Amino acid sequence: MWLNEKVMRGVVAWLTEECQPEGLPLSDFHSMREHLRPTDVLLVEGRTRVSGVIQAVTLSSWSHAALYVGRLGDLPANTMLAHLAEKHSWNDDQQLLCEAELGLGTVLTPLEKYEGYHMRICRPNGLCPEDVAPITEYILQRLGTPYNLRQILDLLRFFFPYGLLPRRWRSSLFEAGHGEMTRTVCSTLIARAFAHVRYPVLPTVQRDKDREGEYIFQRRNCKLFTPRDFDYSPYFEIIKYPFFGDDVGMYRTMHWEDDEVAEQPVPEHLTASKSA
């Protein structure tokens, strides 16, 4: 058992190691943090090996989603929050995200963790004020929920050529168009939090056979959500804070290298996919 846990820690460390260049951020982190509201979904373009897998599978640059729950002093007091605040020396003004992190499960994370990353805010449009607290409480009650071992193994299999795997090892994660592949990403936790108050993300809509002109909404299985679904959803407002500010006219004053074109390096996960 000890050996298995040690091996899994090594696998998780390898999957979560950053392998893409950091570069300059495209988002203004300081402007973004000033305007965040509880229940905002923060999409992140990750730089790790596992981020590359999720980007390739979901055909999106967004590899991670986290829910902004607010400042520590505004959260309902409980023993776990008090322990985390003491452990990490957080003050009441600390801005916090709740996320499902590979190898750790559901955790609270300081917003500063993603400073320097390309990010986007997806804000639930028209969310009733009385539903904010139930959503944040729902997700906070799941702190400490472990990450599923099967999810880690499914991700690891993406680094091997599909044809070389024995059939019994081939997970539904590999099947094209099969919704079960999205079990491996973080969005399930957030989708369930919104489903808790019946707020739509990407519901299935059907015509009501008994009442003409009426529609019936059905909730999607929360396991089928990916980070890009919050970007794609018509019920979430997309908010961006460009690195160079909101003044569009600034493009006239930007310094451009007219004679040289910077070559964008090919991400490691894309070259790995081609070789597979």
Short mmCIF file of N, CA and C in Angstrom, two decimals, residues 52-147:
data_model
loop_
_atom_site.label_atom_id
_atom_site.label_comp_id
_atom_site.label_asym_id
_atom_site.label_seq_id
_atom_site.Cartn_x
_atom_site.Cartn_y
_atom_site.Cartn_z
N GLY A 52 -2.30 19.98 -20.93
CA GLY A 52 -2.21 19.68 -22.36
C GLY A 52 -3.17 18.59 -22.77
N VAL A 53 -3.33 17.56 -21.93
CA VAL A 53 -4.26 16.48 -22.22
C VAL A 53 -5.69 17.01 -22.28
N ILE A 54 -6.07 17.78 -21.28
CA ILE A 54 -7.44 18.31 -21.22
C ILE A 54 -7.70 19.24 -22.39
N GLN A 55 -6.72 20.06 -22.77
CA GLN A 55 -6.89 20.95 -23.91
C GLN A 55 -7.09 20.15 -25.19
N ALA A 56 -6.35 19.06 -25.34
CA ALA A 56 -6.46 18.24 -26.55
C ALA A 56 -7.80 17.50 -26.60
N VAL A 57 -8.24 16.97 -25.47
CA VAL A 57 -9.48 16.20 -25.43
C VAL A 57 -10.70 17.09 -25.63
N THR A 58 -10.70 18.27 -25.01
CA THR A 58 -11.87 19.15 -25.07
C THR A 58 -11.80 20.16 -26.20
N LEU A 59 -10.71 20.17 -26.96
CA LEU A 59 -10.53 21.10 -28.08
C LEU A 59 -10.71 22.54 -27.63
N SER A 60 -10.07 22.87 -26.53
CA SER A 60 -10.18 24.21 -25.96
C SER A 60 -8.88 24.57 -25.27
N SER A 61 -8.59 25.87 -25.20
CA SER A 61 -7.39 26.30 -24.50
C SER A 61 -7.60 26.31 -22.98
N TRP A 62 -8.86 26.25 -22.54
CA TRP A 62 -9.14 26.27 -21.11
C TRP A 62 -9.01 24.86 -20.54
N SER A 63 -8.08 24.70 -19.62
CA SER A 63 -7.80 23.37 -19.07
C SER A 63 -8.27 23.22 -17.63
N HIS A 64 -8.71 24.30 -17.01
CA HIS A 64 -9.08 24.22 -15.60
C HIS A 64 -10.16 25.24 -15.29
N ALA A 65 -11.01 24.90 -14.33
CA ALA A 65 -12.05 25.81 -13.86
C ALA A 65 -12.07 25.79 -12.34
N ALA A 66 -12.21 26.96 -11.75
CA ALA A 66 -12.30 27.09 -10.30
C ALA A 66 -13.42 28.06 -9.96
N LEU A 67 -14.04 27.89 -8.80
CA LEU A 67 -15.13 28.77 -8.39
C LEU A 67 -14.62 29.76 -7.35
N TYR A 68 -14.86 31.03 -7.61
CA TYR A 68 -14.49 32.05 -6.64
C TYR A 68 -15.54 32.09 -5.54
N VAL A 69 -15.11 31.88 -4.30
CA VAL A 69 -16.05 31.82 -3.18
C VAL A 69 -16.03 33.09 -2.33
N GLY A 70 -15.08 34.01 -2.59
CA GLY A 70 -15.06 35.27 -1.88
C GLY A 70 -13.86 35.42 -0.95
N ARG A 71 -13.95 36.40 -0.06
CA ARG A 71 -12.89 36.66 0.90
C ARG A 71 -13.13 35.83 2.16
N LEU A 72 -12.05 35.43 2.78
CA LEU A 72 -12.14 34.54 3.94
C LEU A 72 -13.08 35.10 5.01
N GLY A 73 -12.99 36.40 5.29
CA GLY A 73 -13.81 36.98 6.34
C GLY A 73 -15.30 36.97 6.05
N ASP A 74 -15.68 36.79 4.77
CA ASP A 74 -17.09 36.78 4.38
C ASP A 74 -17.68 35.38 4.34
N LEU A 75 -16.85 34.34 4.51
CA LEU A 75 -17.32 32.97 4.44
C LEU A 75 -17.87 32.52 5.79
N PRO A 76 -18.84 31.59 5.77
CA PRO A 76 -19.39 31.09 7.03
C PRO A 76 -18.30 30.38 7.84
N ALA A 77 -18.20 30.73 9.11
CA ALA A 77 -17.15 30.18 9.97
C ALA A 77 -17.37 28.70 10.22
N ASN A 78 -16.30 27.91 10.10
CA ASN A 78 -16.34 26.51 10.50
C ASN A 78 -14.93 26.07 10.87
N THR A 79 -14.82 24.90 11.44
CA THR A 79 -13.54 24.42 11.97
C THR A 79 -12.50 24.25 10.87
N MET A 80 -12.91 23.72 9.71
CA MET A 80 -11.96 23.48 8.63
C MET A 80 -11.40 24.78 8.09
N LEU A 81 -12.25 25.79 7.90
CA LEU A 81 -11.78 27.07 7.41
C LEU A 81 -10.82 27.72 8.40
N ALA A 82 -11.15 27.61 9.67
CA ALA A 82 -10.27 28.17 10.70
C ALA A 82 -8.91 27.49 10.70
N HIS A 83 -8.92 26.17 10.51
CA HIS A 83 -7.66 25.42 10.46
C HIS A 83 -6.82 25.82 9.25
N LEU A 84 -7.47 25.95 8.07
CA LEU A 84 -6.76 26.33 6.86
C LEU A 84 -6.20 27.74 6.98
N ALA A 85 -6.98 28.65 7.56
CA ALA A 85 -6.52 30.02 7.71
C ALA A 85 -5.30 30.10 8.61
N GLU A 86 -5.30 29.30 9.68
CA GLU A 86 -4.16 29.29 10.58
C GLU A 86 -2.95 28.63 9.93
N LYS A 87 -3.19 27.55 9.20
CA LYS A 87 -2.10 26.81 8.56
C LYS A 87 -1.38 27.66 7.52
N HIS A 88 -2.14 28.41 6.73
CA HIS A 88 -1.57 29.18 5.62
C HIS A 88 -1.39 30.67 5.95
N SER A 89 -1.72 31.05 7.18
CA SER A 89 -1.58 32.46 7.62
C SER A 89 -2.42 33.40 6.76
N TRP A 90 -3.65 32.98 6.44
CA TRP A 90 -4.55 33.83 5.68
C TRP A 90 -5.21 34.84 6.60
N ASN A 91 -5.39 36.07 6.12
CA ASN A 91 -6.17 37.05 6.87
C ASN A 91 -7.58 37.10 6.30
N ASP A 92 -8.44 37.88 6.93
CA ASP A 92 -9.84 37.92 6.53
C ASP A 92 -10.04 38.48 5.13
N ASP A 93 -9.05 39.20 4.60
CA ASP A 93 -9.17 39.79 3.27
C ASP A 93 -8.69 38.87 2.15
N GLN A 94 -8.23 37.66 2.52
CA GLN A 94 -7.70 36.73 1.51
C GLN A 94 -8.80 36.27 0.56
N GLN A 95 -8.57 36.46 -0.75
CA GLN A 95 -9.52 36.00 -1.77
C GLN A 95 -9.24 34.53 -2.08
N LEU A 96 -10.32 33.73 -2.13
CA LEU A 96 -10.17 32.29 -2.21
C LEU A 96 -10.96 31.68 -3.36
N LEU A 97 -10.37 30.64 -3.95
CA LEU A 97 -11.02 29.81 -4.96
C LEU A 97 -11.24 28.42 -4.38
N CYS A 98 -12.30 27.76 -4.82
CA CYS A 98 -12.49 26.35 -4.49
C CYS A 98 -12.36 25.57 -5.79
N GLU A 99 -11.53 24.53 -5.78
CA GLU A 99 -11.26 23.80 -7.01
C GLU A 99 -10.98 22.34 -6.70
N ALA A 100 -11.21 21.49 -7.72
CA ALA A 100 -10.83 20.09 -7.65
C ALA A 100 -9.48 19.96 -8.31
N GLU A 101 -8.47 19.65 -7.53
CA GLU A 101 -7.10 19.62 -8.03
C GLU A 101 -6.58 18.19 -8.09
N LEU A 102 -5.95 17.86 -9.18
CA LEU A 102 -5.43 16.52 -9.40
C LEU A 102 -4.50 16.10 -8.27
N GLY A 103 -4.81 14.96 -7.67
CA GLY A 103 -3.97 14.42 -6.61
C GLY A 103 -4.32 14.92 -5.23
N LEU A 104 -5.05 16.04 -5.14
CA LEU A 104 -5.39 16.62 -3.84
C LEU A 104 -6.87 16.56 -3.54
N GLY A 105 -7.70 16.54 -4.57
CA GLY A 105 -9.14 16.57 -4.36
C GLY A 105 -9.65 17.99 -4.29
N THR A 106 -10.74 18.20 -3.55
CA THR A 106 -11.36 19.52 -3.45
C THR A 106 -10.64 20.34 -2.38
N VAL A 107 -10.11 21.48 -2.80
CA VAL A 107 -9.29 22.30 -1.90
C VAL A 107 -9.64 23.77 -2.06
N LEU A 108 -9.25 24.55 -1.05
CA LEU A 108 -9.31 26.01 -1.14
C LEU A 108 -7.95 26.52 -1.57
N THR A 109 -7.95 27.48 -2.48
CA THR A 109 -6.69 27.98 -3.04
C THR A 109 -6.70 29.50 -3.05
N PRO A 110 -5.61 30.14 -2.65
CA PRO A 110 -5.53 31.61 -2.77
C PRO A 110 -5.59 32.02 -4.23
N LEU A 111 -6.26 33.11 -4.51
CA LEU A 111 -6.40 33.60 -5.87
C LEU A 111 -5.04 33.85 -6.52
N GLU A 112 -4.04 34.22 -5.71
CA GLU A 112 -2.71 34.54 -6.23
C GLU A 112 -2.03 33.36 -6.92
N LYS A 113 -2.53 32.18 -6.70
CA LYS A 113 -1.94 31.00 -7.33
C LYS A 113 -1.90 31.15 -8.85
N TYR A 114 -2.89 31.82 -9.42
CA TYR A 114 -2.99 31.91 -10.87
C TYR A 114 -2.57 33.27 -11.42
N GLU A 115 -1.86 34.05 -10.63
CA GLU A 115 -1.31 35.29 -11.14
C GLU A 115 -0.27 34.96 -12.21
N GLY A 116 -0.35 35.60 -13.33
CA GLY A 116 0.57 35.30 -14.43
C GLY A 116 0.01 34.33 -15.45
N TYR A 117 -1.18 33.76 -15.18
CA TYR A 117 -1.83 32.85 -16.12
C TYR A 117 -2.82 33.63 -16.99
N HIS A 118 -3.11 33.06 -18.17
CA HIS A 118 -4.19 33.59 -19.00
C HIS A 118 -5.50 33.08 -18.42
N MET A 119 -6.42 34.01 -18.09
CA MET A 119 -7.66 33.64 -17.42
C MET A 119 -8.85 34.37 -18.02
N ARG A 120 -10.02 33.87 -17.68
CA ARG A 120 -11.27 34.47 -18.11
C ARG A 120 -12.31 34.24 -17.01
N ILE A 121 -13.17 35.24 -16.81
CA ILE A 121 -14.25 35.11 -15.83
C ILE A 121 -15.54 34.77 -16.55
N CYS A 122 -16.24 33.75 -16.05
CA CYS A 122 -17.57 33.41 -16.53
C CYS A 122 -18.54 33.66 -15.37
N ARG A 123 -19.39 34.66 -15.53
CA ARG A 123 -20.27 35.07 -14.44
C ARG A 123 -21.70 34.64 -14.72
N PRO A 124 -22.34 33.91 -13.80
CA PRO A 124 -23.74 33.48 -14.02
C PRO A 124 -24.65 34.69 -14.14
N ASN A 125 -25.22 34.86 -15.31
CA ASN A 125 -26.02 36.05 -15.61
C ASN A 125 -27.41 35.92 -14.97
N GLY A 126 -27.79 36.93 -14.19
CA GLY A 126 -29.13 36.93 -13.61
C GLY A 126 -29.29 35.99 -12.42
N LEU A 127 -28.19 35.51 -11.86
CA LEU A 127 -28.29 34.62 -10.70
C LEU A 127 -28.93 35.37 -9.53
N CYS A 128 -29.96 34.78 -8.94
CA CYS A 128 -30.65 35.42 -7.83
C CYS A 128 -29.70 35.58 -6.64
N PRO A 129 -29.69 36.75 -6.00
CA PRO A 129 -28.79 36.97 -4.87
C PRO A 129 -28.92 35.92 -3.77
N GLU A 130 -30.14 35.41 -3.56
CA GLU A 130 -30.34 34.42 -2.50
C GLU A 130 -29.76 33.05 -2.85
N ASP A 131 -29.34 32.87 -4.12
CA ASP A 131 -28.74 31.59 -4.52
C ASP A 131 -27.21 31.60 -4.41
N VAL A 132 -26.62 32.76 -4.15
CA VAL A 132 -25.16 32.84 -4.04
C VAL A 132 -24.66 32.01 -2.86
N ALA A 133 -25.26 32.21 -1.70
CA ALA A 133 -24.82 31.49 -0.50
C ALA A 133 -24.99 29.98 -0.63
N PRO A 134 -26.13 29.46 -1.13
CA PRO A 134 -26.25 28.00 -1.29
C PRO A 134 -25.20 27.39 -2.21
N ILE A 135 -24.82 28.11 -3.28
CA ILE A 135 -23.80 27.59 -4.19
C ILE A 135 -22.44 27.51 -3.51
N THR A 136 -22.05 28.59 -2.83
CA THR A 136 -20.74 28.59 -2.16
C THR A 136 -20.73 27.60 -1.00
N GLU A 137 -21.82 27.50 -0.27
CA GLU A 137 -21.87 26.55 0.85
C GLU A 137 -21.81 25.11 0.35
N TYR A 138 -22.48 24.84 -0.76
CA TYR A 138 -22.46 23.49 -1.34
C TYR A 138 -21.04 23.06 -1.66
N ILE A 139 -20.30 23.95 -2.29
CA ILE A 139 -18.95 23.58 -2.73
C ILE A 139 -17.98 23.54 -1.54
N LEU A 140 -18.19 24.41 -0.55
CA LEU A 140 -17.32 24.40 0.63
C LEU A 140 -17.53 23.14 1.47
N GLN A 141 -18.74 22.61 1.45
CA GLN A 141 -19.03 21.39 2.20
C GLN A 141 -18.31 20.18 1.62
N ARG A 142 -17.80 20.31 0.40
CA ARG A 142 -17.09 19.19 -0.24
C ARG A 142 -15.58 19.31 -0.12
N LEU A 143 -15.10 20.24 0.67
CA LEU A 143 -13.66 20.36 0.89
C LEU A 143 -13.12 19.05 1.46
N GLY A 144 -12.01 18.60 0.91
CA GLY A 144 -11.40 17.37 1.38
C GLY A 144 -11.84 16.14 0.61
N THR A 145 -12.82 16.28 -0.29
CA THR A 145 -13.23 15.15 -1.10
C THR A 145 -12.05 14.69 -1.96
N PRO A 146 -11.66 13.40 -1.88
CA PRO A 146 -10.46 12.95 -2.60
C PRO A 146 -10.67 12.88 -4.10
N TYR A 147 -9.56 12.94 -4.82
CA TYR A 147 -9.57 12.79 -6.27
C TYR A 147 -9.59 11.30 -6.60
#
